[in-house]
XYZ file of C-alpha atoms in Angstrom:
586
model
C 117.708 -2.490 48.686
C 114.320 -0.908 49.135
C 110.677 -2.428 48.956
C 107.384 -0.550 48.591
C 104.001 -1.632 49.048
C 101.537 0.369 47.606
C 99.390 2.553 49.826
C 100.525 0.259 52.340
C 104.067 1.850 52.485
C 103.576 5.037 54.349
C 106.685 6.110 53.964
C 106.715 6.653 50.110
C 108.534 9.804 48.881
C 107.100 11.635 46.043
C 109.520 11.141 42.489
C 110.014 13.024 39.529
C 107.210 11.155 37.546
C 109.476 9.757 34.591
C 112.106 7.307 33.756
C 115.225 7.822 32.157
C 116.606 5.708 28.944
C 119.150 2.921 28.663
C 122.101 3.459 30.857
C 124.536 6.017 29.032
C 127.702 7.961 30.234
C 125.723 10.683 30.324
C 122.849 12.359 31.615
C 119.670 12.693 29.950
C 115.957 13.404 29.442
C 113.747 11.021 27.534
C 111.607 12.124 24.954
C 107.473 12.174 26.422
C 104.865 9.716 24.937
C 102.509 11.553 22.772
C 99.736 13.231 24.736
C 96.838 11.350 26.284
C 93.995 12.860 27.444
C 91.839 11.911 31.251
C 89.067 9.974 29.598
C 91.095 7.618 27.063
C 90.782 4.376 27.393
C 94.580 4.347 26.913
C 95.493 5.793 30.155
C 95.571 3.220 32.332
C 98.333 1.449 34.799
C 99.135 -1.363 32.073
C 99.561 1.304 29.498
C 101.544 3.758 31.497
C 104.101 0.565 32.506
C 103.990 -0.112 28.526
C 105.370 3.192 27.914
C 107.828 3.660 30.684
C 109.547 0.224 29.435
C 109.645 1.864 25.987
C 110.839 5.051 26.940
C 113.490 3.093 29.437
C 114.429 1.291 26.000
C 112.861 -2.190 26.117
C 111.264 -2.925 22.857
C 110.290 -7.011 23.616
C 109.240 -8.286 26.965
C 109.804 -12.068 27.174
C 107.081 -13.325 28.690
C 104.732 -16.742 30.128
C 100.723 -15.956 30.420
C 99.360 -16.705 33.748
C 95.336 -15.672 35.071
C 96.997 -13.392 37.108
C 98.843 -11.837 34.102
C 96.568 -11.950 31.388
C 95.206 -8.184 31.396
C 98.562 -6.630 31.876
C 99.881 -8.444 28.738
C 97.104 -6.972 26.910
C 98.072 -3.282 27.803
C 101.964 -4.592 27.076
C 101.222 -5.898 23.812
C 98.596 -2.314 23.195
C 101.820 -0.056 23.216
C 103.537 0.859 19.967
C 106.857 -0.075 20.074
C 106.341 -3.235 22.417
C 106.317 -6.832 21.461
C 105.851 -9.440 23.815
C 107.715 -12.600 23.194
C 106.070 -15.806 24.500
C 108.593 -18.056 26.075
C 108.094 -21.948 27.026
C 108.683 -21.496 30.579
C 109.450 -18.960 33.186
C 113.285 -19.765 33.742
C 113.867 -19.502 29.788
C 112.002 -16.157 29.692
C 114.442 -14.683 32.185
C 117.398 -15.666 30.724
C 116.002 -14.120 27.250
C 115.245 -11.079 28.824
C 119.590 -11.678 30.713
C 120.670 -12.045 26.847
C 118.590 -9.044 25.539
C 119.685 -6.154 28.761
C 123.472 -7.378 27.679
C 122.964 -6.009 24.133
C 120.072 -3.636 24.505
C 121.138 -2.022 27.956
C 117.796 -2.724 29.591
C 115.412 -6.259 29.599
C 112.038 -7.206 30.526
C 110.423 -10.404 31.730
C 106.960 -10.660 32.748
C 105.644 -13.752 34.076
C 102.416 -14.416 36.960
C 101.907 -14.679 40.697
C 104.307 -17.198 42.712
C 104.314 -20.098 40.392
C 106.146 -17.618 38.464
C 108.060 -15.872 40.185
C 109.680 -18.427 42.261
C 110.071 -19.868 38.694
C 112.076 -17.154 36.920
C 114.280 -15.955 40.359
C 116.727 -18.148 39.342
C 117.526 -16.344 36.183
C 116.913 -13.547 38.588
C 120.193 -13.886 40.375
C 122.018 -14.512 37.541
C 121.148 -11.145 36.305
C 121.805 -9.582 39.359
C 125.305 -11.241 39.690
C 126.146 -9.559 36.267
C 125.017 -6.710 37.065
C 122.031 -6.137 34.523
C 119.488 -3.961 34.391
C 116.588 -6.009 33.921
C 112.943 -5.043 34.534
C 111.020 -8.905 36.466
C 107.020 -7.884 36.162
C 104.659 -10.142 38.023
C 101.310 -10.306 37.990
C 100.301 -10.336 41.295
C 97.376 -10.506 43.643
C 94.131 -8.540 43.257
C 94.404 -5.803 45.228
C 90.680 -6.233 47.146
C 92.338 -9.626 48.310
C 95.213 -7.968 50.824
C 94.705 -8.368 54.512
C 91.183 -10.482 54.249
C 92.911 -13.778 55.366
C 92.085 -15.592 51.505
C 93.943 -18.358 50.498
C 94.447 -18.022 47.147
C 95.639 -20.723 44.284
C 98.789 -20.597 42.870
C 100.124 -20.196 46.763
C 101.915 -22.414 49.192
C 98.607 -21.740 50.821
C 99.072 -19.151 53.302
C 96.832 -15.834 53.403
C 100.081 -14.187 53.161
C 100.817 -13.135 50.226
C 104.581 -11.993 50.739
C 106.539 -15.439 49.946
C 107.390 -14.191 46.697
C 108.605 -10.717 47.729
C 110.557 -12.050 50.075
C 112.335 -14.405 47.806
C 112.797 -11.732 45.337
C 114.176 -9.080 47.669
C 118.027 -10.674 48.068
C 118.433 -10.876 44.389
C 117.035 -7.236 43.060
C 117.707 -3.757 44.250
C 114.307 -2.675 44.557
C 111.015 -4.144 44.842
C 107.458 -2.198 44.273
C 104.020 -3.969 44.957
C 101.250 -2.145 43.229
C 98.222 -2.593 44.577
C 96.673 0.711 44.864
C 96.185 3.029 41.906
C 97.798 6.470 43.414
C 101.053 5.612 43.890
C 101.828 3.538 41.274
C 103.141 5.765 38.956
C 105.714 6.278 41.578
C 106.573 2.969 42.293
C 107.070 2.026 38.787
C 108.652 5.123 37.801
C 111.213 4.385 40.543
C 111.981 0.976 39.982
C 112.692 1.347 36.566
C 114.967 4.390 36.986
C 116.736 2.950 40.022
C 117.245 -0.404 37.715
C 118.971 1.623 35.189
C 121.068 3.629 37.824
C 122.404 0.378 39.652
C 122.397 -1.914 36.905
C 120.576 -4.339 39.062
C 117.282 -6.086 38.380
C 114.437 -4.871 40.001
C 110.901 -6.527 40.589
C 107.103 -4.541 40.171
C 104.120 -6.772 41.128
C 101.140 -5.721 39.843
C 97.471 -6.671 40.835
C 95.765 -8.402 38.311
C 92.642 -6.388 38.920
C 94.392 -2.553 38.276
C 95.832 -3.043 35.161
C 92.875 -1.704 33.075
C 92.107 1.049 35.033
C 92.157 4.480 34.101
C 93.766 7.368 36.466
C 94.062 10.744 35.996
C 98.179 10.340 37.482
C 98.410 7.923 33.954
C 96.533 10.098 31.889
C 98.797 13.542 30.824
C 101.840 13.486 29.357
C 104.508 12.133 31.556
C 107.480 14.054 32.728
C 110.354 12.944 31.450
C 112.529 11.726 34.130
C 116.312 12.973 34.613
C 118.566 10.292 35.392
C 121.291 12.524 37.268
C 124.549 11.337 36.234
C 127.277 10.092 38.995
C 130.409 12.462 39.254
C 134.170 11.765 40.374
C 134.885 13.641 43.425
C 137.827 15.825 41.846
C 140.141 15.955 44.462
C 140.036 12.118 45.182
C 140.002 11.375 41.161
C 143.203 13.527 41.155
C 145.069 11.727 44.059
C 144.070 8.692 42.859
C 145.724 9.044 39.382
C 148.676 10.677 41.061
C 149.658 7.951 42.939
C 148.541 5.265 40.628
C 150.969 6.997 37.739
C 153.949 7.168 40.560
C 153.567 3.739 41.387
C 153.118 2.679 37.914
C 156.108 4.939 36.273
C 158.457 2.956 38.523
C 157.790 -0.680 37.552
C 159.664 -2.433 34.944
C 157.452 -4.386 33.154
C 153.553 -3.293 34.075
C 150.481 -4.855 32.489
C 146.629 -4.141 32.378
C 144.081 -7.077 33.005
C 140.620 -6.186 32.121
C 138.108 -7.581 34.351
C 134.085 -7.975 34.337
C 132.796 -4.566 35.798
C 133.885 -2.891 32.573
C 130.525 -3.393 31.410
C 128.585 -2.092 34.580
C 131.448 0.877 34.729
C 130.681 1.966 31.274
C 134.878 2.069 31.049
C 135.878 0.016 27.783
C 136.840 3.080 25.852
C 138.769 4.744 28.536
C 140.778 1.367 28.899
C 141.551 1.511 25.591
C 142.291 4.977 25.585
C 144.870 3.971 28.740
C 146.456 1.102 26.419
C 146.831 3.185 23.876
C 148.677 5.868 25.997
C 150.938 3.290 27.753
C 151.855 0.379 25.795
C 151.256 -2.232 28.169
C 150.418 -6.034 27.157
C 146.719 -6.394 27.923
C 145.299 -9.309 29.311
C 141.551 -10.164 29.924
C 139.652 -11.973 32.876
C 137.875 -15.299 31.074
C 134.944 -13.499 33.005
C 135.631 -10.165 30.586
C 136.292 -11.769 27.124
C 134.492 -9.661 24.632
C 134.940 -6.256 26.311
C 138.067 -5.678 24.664
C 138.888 -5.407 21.165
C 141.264 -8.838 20.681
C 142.896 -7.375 17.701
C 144.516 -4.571 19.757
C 148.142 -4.674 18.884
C 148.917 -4.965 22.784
C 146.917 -7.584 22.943
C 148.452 -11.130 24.907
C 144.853 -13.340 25.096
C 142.561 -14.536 28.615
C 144.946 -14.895 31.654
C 143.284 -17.502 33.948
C 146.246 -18.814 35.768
C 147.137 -22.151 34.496
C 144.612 -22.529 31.600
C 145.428 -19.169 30.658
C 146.260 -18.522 26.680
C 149.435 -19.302 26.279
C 152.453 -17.073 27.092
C 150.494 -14.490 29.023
C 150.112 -15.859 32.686
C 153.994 -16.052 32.294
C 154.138 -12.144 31.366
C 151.026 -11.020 33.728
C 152.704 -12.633 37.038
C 155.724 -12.060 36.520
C 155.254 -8.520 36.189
C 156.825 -6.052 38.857
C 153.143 -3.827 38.903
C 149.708 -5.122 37.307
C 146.711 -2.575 37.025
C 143.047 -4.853 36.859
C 140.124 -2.642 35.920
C 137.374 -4.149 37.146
C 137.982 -7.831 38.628
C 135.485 -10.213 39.931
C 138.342 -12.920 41.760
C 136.079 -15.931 42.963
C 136.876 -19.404 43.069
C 136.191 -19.895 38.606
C 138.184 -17.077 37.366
C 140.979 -17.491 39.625
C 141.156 -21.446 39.104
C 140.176 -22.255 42.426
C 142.577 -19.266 44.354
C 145.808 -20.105 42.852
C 146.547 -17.608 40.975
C 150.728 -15.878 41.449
C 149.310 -12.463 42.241
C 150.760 -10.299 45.070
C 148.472 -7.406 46.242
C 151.458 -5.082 46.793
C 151.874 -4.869 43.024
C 148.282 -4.517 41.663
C 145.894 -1.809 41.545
C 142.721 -2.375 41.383
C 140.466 -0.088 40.060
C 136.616 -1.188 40.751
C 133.416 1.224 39.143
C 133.817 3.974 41.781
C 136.697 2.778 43.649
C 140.129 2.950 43.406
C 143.060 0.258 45.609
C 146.839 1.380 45.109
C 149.221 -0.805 46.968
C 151.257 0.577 49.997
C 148.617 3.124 49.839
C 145.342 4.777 50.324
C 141.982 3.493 48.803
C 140.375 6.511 47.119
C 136.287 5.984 46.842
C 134.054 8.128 44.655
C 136.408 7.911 41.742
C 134.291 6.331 38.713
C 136.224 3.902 37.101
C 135.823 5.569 33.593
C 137.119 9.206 34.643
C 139.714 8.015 36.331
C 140.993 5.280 33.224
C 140.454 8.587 31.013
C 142.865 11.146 33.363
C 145.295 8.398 34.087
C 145.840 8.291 30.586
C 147.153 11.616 30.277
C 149.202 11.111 32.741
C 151.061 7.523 32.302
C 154.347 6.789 30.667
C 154.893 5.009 27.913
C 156.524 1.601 28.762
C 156.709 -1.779 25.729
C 159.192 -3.648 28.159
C 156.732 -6.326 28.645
C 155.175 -6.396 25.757
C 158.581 -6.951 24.361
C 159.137 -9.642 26.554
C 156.142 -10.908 25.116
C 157.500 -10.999 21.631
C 160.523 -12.869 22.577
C 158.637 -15.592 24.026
C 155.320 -16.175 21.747
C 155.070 -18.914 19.537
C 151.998 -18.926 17.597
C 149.477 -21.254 17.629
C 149.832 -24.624 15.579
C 147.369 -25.875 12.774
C 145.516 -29.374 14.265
C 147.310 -32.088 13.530
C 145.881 -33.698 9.852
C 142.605 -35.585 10.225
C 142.364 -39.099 8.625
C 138.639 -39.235 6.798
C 137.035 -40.981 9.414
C 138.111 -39.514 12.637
C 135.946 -38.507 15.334
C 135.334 -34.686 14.448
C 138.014 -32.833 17.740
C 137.102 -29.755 19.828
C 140.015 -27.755 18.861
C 138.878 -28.884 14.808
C 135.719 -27.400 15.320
C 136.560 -24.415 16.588
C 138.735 -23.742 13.800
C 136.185 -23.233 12.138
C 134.252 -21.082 14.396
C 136.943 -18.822 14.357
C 136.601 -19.078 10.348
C 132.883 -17.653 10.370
C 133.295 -14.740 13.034
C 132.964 -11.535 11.839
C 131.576 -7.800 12.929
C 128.449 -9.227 12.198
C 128.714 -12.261 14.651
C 127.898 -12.695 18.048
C 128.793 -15.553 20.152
C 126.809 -17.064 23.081
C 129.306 -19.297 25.074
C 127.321 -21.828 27.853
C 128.469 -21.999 31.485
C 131.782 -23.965 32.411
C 132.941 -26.415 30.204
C 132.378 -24.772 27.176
C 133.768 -21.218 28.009
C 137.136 -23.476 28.747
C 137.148 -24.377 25.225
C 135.772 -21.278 24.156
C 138.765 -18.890 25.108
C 140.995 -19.784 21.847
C 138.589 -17.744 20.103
C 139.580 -14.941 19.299
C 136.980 -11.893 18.758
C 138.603 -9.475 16.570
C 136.754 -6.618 13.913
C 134.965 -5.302 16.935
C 134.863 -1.251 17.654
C 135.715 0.595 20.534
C 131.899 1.530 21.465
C 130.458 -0.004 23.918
C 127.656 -1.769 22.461
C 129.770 -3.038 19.693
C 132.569 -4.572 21.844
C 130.219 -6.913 23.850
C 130.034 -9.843 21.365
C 131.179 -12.313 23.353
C 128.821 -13.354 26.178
C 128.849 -15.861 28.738
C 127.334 -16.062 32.242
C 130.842 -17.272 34.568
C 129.790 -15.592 37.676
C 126.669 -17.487 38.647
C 126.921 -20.174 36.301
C 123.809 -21.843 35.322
C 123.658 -24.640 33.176
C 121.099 -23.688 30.416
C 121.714 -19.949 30.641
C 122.977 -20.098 27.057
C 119.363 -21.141 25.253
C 117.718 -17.901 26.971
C 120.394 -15.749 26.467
C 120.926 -16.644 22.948
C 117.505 -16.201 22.744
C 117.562 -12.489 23.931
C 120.407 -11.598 22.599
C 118.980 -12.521 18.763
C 116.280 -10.423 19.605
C 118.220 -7.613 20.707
C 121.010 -7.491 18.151
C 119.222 -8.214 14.676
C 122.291 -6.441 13.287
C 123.903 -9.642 14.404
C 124.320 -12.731 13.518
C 124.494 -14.946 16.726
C 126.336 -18.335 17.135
C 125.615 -20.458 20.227
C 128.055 -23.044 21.564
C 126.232 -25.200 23.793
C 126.602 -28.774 25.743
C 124.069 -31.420 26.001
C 123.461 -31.719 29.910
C 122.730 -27.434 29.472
C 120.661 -28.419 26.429
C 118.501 -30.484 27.823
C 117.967 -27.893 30.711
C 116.639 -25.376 28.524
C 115.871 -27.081 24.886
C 112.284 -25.669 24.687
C 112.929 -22.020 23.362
C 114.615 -22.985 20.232
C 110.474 -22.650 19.752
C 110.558 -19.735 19.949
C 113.710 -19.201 18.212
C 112.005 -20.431 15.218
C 108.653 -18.037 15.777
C 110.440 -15.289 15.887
C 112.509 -15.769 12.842
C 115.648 -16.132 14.521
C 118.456 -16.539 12.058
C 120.995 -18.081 14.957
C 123.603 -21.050 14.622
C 123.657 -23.561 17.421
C 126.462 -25.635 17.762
C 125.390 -28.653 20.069
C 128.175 -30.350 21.274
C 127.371 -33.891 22.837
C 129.951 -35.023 25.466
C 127.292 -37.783 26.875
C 126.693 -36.123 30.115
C 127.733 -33.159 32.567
C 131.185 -33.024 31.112
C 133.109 -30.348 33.584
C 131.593 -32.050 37.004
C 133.068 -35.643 35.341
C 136.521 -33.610 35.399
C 135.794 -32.161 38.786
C 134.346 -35.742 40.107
C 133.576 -38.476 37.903
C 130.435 -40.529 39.180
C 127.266 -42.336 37.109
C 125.065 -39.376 38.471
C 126.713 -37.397 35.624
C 125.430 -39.738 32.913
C 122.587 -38.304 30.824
C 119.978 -39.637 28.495
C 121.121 -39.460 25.249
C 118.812 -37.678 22.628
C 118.349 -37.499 18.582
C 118.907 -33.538 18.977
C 118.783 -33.042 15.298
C 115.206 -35.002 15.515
C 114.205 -32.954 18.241
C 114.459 -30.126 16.567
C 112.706 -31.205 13.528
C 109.835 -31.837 15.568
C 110.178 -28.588 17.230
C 110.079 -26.764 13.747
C 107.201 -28.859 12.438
C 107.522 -27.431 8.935
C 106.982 -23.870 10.354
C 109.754 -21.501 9.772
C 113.466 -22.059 8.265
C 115.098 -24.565 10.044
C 118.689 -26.899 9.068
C 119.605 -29.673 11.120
C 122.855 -31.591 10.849
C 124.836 -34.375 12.528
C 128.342 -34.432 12.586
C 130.873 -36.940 13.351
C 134.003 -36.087 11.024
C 135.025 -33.438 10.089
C 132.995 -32.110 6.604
C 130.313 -34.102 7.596
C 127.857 -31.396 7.706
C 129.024 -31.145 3.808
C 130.743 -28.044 4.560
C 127.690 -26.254 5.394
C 128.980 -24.751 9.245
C 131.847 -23.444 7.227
C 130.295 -20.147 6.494
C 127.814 -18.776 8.389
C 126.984 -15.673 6.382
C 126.108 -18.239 3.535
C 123.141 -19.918 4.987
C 119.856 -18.257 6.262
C 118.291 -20.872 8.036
C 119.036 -21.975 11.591
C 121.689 -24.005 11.664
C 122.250 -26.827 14.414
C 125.028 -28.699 14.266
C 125.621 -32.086 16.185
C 129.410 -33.175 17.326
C 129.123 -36.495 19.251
C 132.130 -37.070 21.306
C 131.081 -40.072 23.011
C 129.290 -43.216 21.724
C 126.148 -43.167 24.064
């Protein structure tokens, strides 16, 4: 991970000036901003930052306003093509800006000078533990106030200035300070194409004082940048499928588990194209629901060891091979390391790196390439898939519901499942919820990438109140889509604020607020009155949040029907809809 400080940094190497678009298979040029000329008021560092963004394919920048801020976001919001989105707070605006890079392919969050920063990090690492390409702009210092021993406010008051960099350089892979006008088109140019090319956030500080400036390095048309694309080493790609096909041809009953780095890999069609070819049951990571099509006829639901769907942990371990593309095996996905795997059987195929057992590991082999050629090459094998079929039972209807009874989880996600469609999305929260939340089932999806990610949740890092944000920049990303949010009360009250700005940007989400009385999954991990929350009116809440301004539906629900049927069909209603479910009396 690389930082640069402005003219500070001697040992800044000169860069194409350019960035390149949203992260594609493929190489490619972007198209240049129209022409500037040296004495136009619109060439200046602000503006030239505005562009790359749109170029790099941001077209909102969540954002909180800060006096060290304030004249960037006036270049921001100057550019064609650019809306800022005010945000409540810091945290919220860099989980919007998480939400929108998972649909769009890149996000942007710009906030102010240490108060936040050390704000929005948080949201920060989550990004970078998913692997998104998101763009963290702070306004920083003014540039005339490095190295003359100020204290300045908004500080832990020191005269350095560096607190926030350091905090921001373990959780992005590069970091540029601007504070000098010559090199900045450099610095930015490179952290925005190197966010793109690792799929990692990256953080540009800029000094309140050089936003508005003109310079002749902002003032021609830029140069588009060529983002170069990475290549399989041949001979490596070919030994690799070799031996993964030999190993493979001589099981009995293989599988394929997808896992997370799908995404980052840019490898769900190939997968599918592998699936296709052999005929194997495919399972998914919890951590990778929503990166493959559920309606896929080989399809046998989440395995996650003993809360897997049911039927497929018993077909995944007791399998003679297993091939996982992509896994991320921590302590959540693999229900605290118990899962019956054996390492000689599995390969495991990371983003540029491929693991047979008994064998070799085989590096510089991308993860799509080598799905794609080991498709070719693979036999066709239904044993365990029919294996499958002998043992399935399918799901039961919930058991009847008297009038009165206290409205059940599995009851209302029933009807979830009822209103999702190729024109849903769903936001899951953190923990408890994406337990619940692997019954559903995401069918109607396509094999392209951007289309297959409809089912998002944040299971790596796992922040309580992710889900608001997100939901937030995912709406804003995907108005082709109609998003439903399933969220908790403890993560609600973390985050509540943005359904403000939900509602000013004409949002057309459904929340589903589901109030255990406290932090539900740490009662079943350790019960204590520390887990006890305040209980709210939620539906009041948001009244008072919508104040009459925009389209806004509020509900409680206790039974089921009690929202009159109105959560029954999403497509139907074009207001916000936020639905209640107490499960507890407080």
């Amino acid at each position: 991970m690389e930082t640069k400080i402005g003219a500070l940094d001697a040992q800044v190497k000169p860069v194409p000036n350019g960035v390149g678009g949203s992260p594609t298979p493929s190489s490619h040029a972007i198209s240049p901003s129209p022409p500037v000329s040296i004495a136009s008021p619109e060439a200046t560092l602000g503006r030239h930052l505005a562009r790359r963004l749109v170029q790099a394919g941001v077209g909102d920048v969540f954002a909180v306003p800060g006096d060290f801020n304030l004249t960037l976001l006036d270049h921001l919001i100057a550019e064609p093509g650019l809306k800022l989105i005010g945000c409540c707070n810091e945290l919220n605006a860099g989980y919007a800006a998480d939400g929108y890079a998972r649909r769009r392919g890149v996000g942007a969050c710009a906030v102010t000078f240490t108060v936040g920063g050390l704000s929005v990090i948080n949201a920060v690492a989550g990004a970078y533990s998913e692997n998104l390409p998101v763009v963290f702009i702070v306004g920083g210092p003014n540039s005339n106030d490095y190295g003359t021993n100020r204290i300045l406010h908004h500080t832990i008051g020191l005269s350095d200035f560096s607190q926030e960099l350091q905090c921001f350089q373990t959780v992005t892979c590069f970091q540029a300070v601007v504070n000098h006008l010559e090199d900045a088109h450099e610095l930015i140019d490179t952290a925005i194409s190197t966010s793109l090319k690792e799929s990692k956030p990256v953080y540009i500080s800029i000094s309140c004082n050089l936003a508005g400036i003109p310079h002749p390095t902002f003032s021609t048309d830029p140069v588009p940048f060529f983002l170069s694309p990475k290549i399989s080493n041949q001979m490596c790609l070919e030994a690799a499928v070799e031996a993964t096909a030999t190993f493979l041809d001589k099981a009995v009953k293989p599988v394929l588990v997808a896992g997370p780095k799908l995404r980052v890999a840019k490898a769900t069609e190939s997968f599918i194209e592998l699936a296709d070819a052999c005929c194997y049951p495919i399972a998914v990571m919890p951590s990778a629901k929503g990166l493959v099509p559920e309606h896929h006829p080989k399809f046998i639901g989440t395995y996650w060891g003993a809360v897997s769907t049911p039927f497929c942990s018993e077909i995944v371990e007791s399998s003679d091979a297993y091939l996982f593309a992509g896994p991320i095996f921590n302590d959540y996905t693999s229900v605290g390391y118990s899962l019956l795997l054996k390492s000689e059987k599995a390969v495991i195929v990371q983003p540029e790196r491929v693991v047979v057992p008994n064998g070799p590991a085989f590096g510089c082999v991308l993860m799509k390439d080598f799905l794609h050629e080991l498709a070719k090459r693979i036999k066709r094998n239904t044993t365990a898939y029919e294996n499958y079929e002998r043992i399935f039972v399918p799901g039961g209807v919930p058991l009847k519901r008297t009038p009165k009874e206290a409205l059940r989880v599995n009851v209302l996600f029933m009807h979830i499942q009822r209103m999702l469609s190729g024109s849903t999305a769903v936001i899951a929260e953190t923990v408890k919820i994406m337990y619940s939340y692997k019954q559903i089932c995401i069918n109607e999806m396509k094999y392209n990438e951007f289309n297959c990610y409809r089912y998002e949740f944040q299971m790596q890092y796992g922040s309580i109140g992710w889900s608001v944000g997100a939901t937030l920049g995912y709406a804003q990303a995907a108005k082709d889509k109609r998003v439903i949010a399933c969220i908790g009360d403890g993560s609600f009250q973390v985050t509540a604020q943005d359904v403000s700005t939900m509602l000013r940007c004409g949002q057309k989400s459904i929340i589903f607020l589901i109030n255990n009385g406290g932090y539900t999954i740490e009662v079943e991990i350790h019960d204590g009155p520390y887990n006890v929350i305040k209980n709210w009116n939620y539906t009041a809440l948001v009244d008072a949040i919508h104040n009459g301004e925009g389209k806004c539906w509020t509900c409680k629900v206790h039974c089921e029907g009690g929202a009159d049927g109105g959560y029954s069909n999403g497509n139907g209603i074009q207001e916000r809809l936020f639905v209640l479910h107490r499960g507890h009396s407080s």
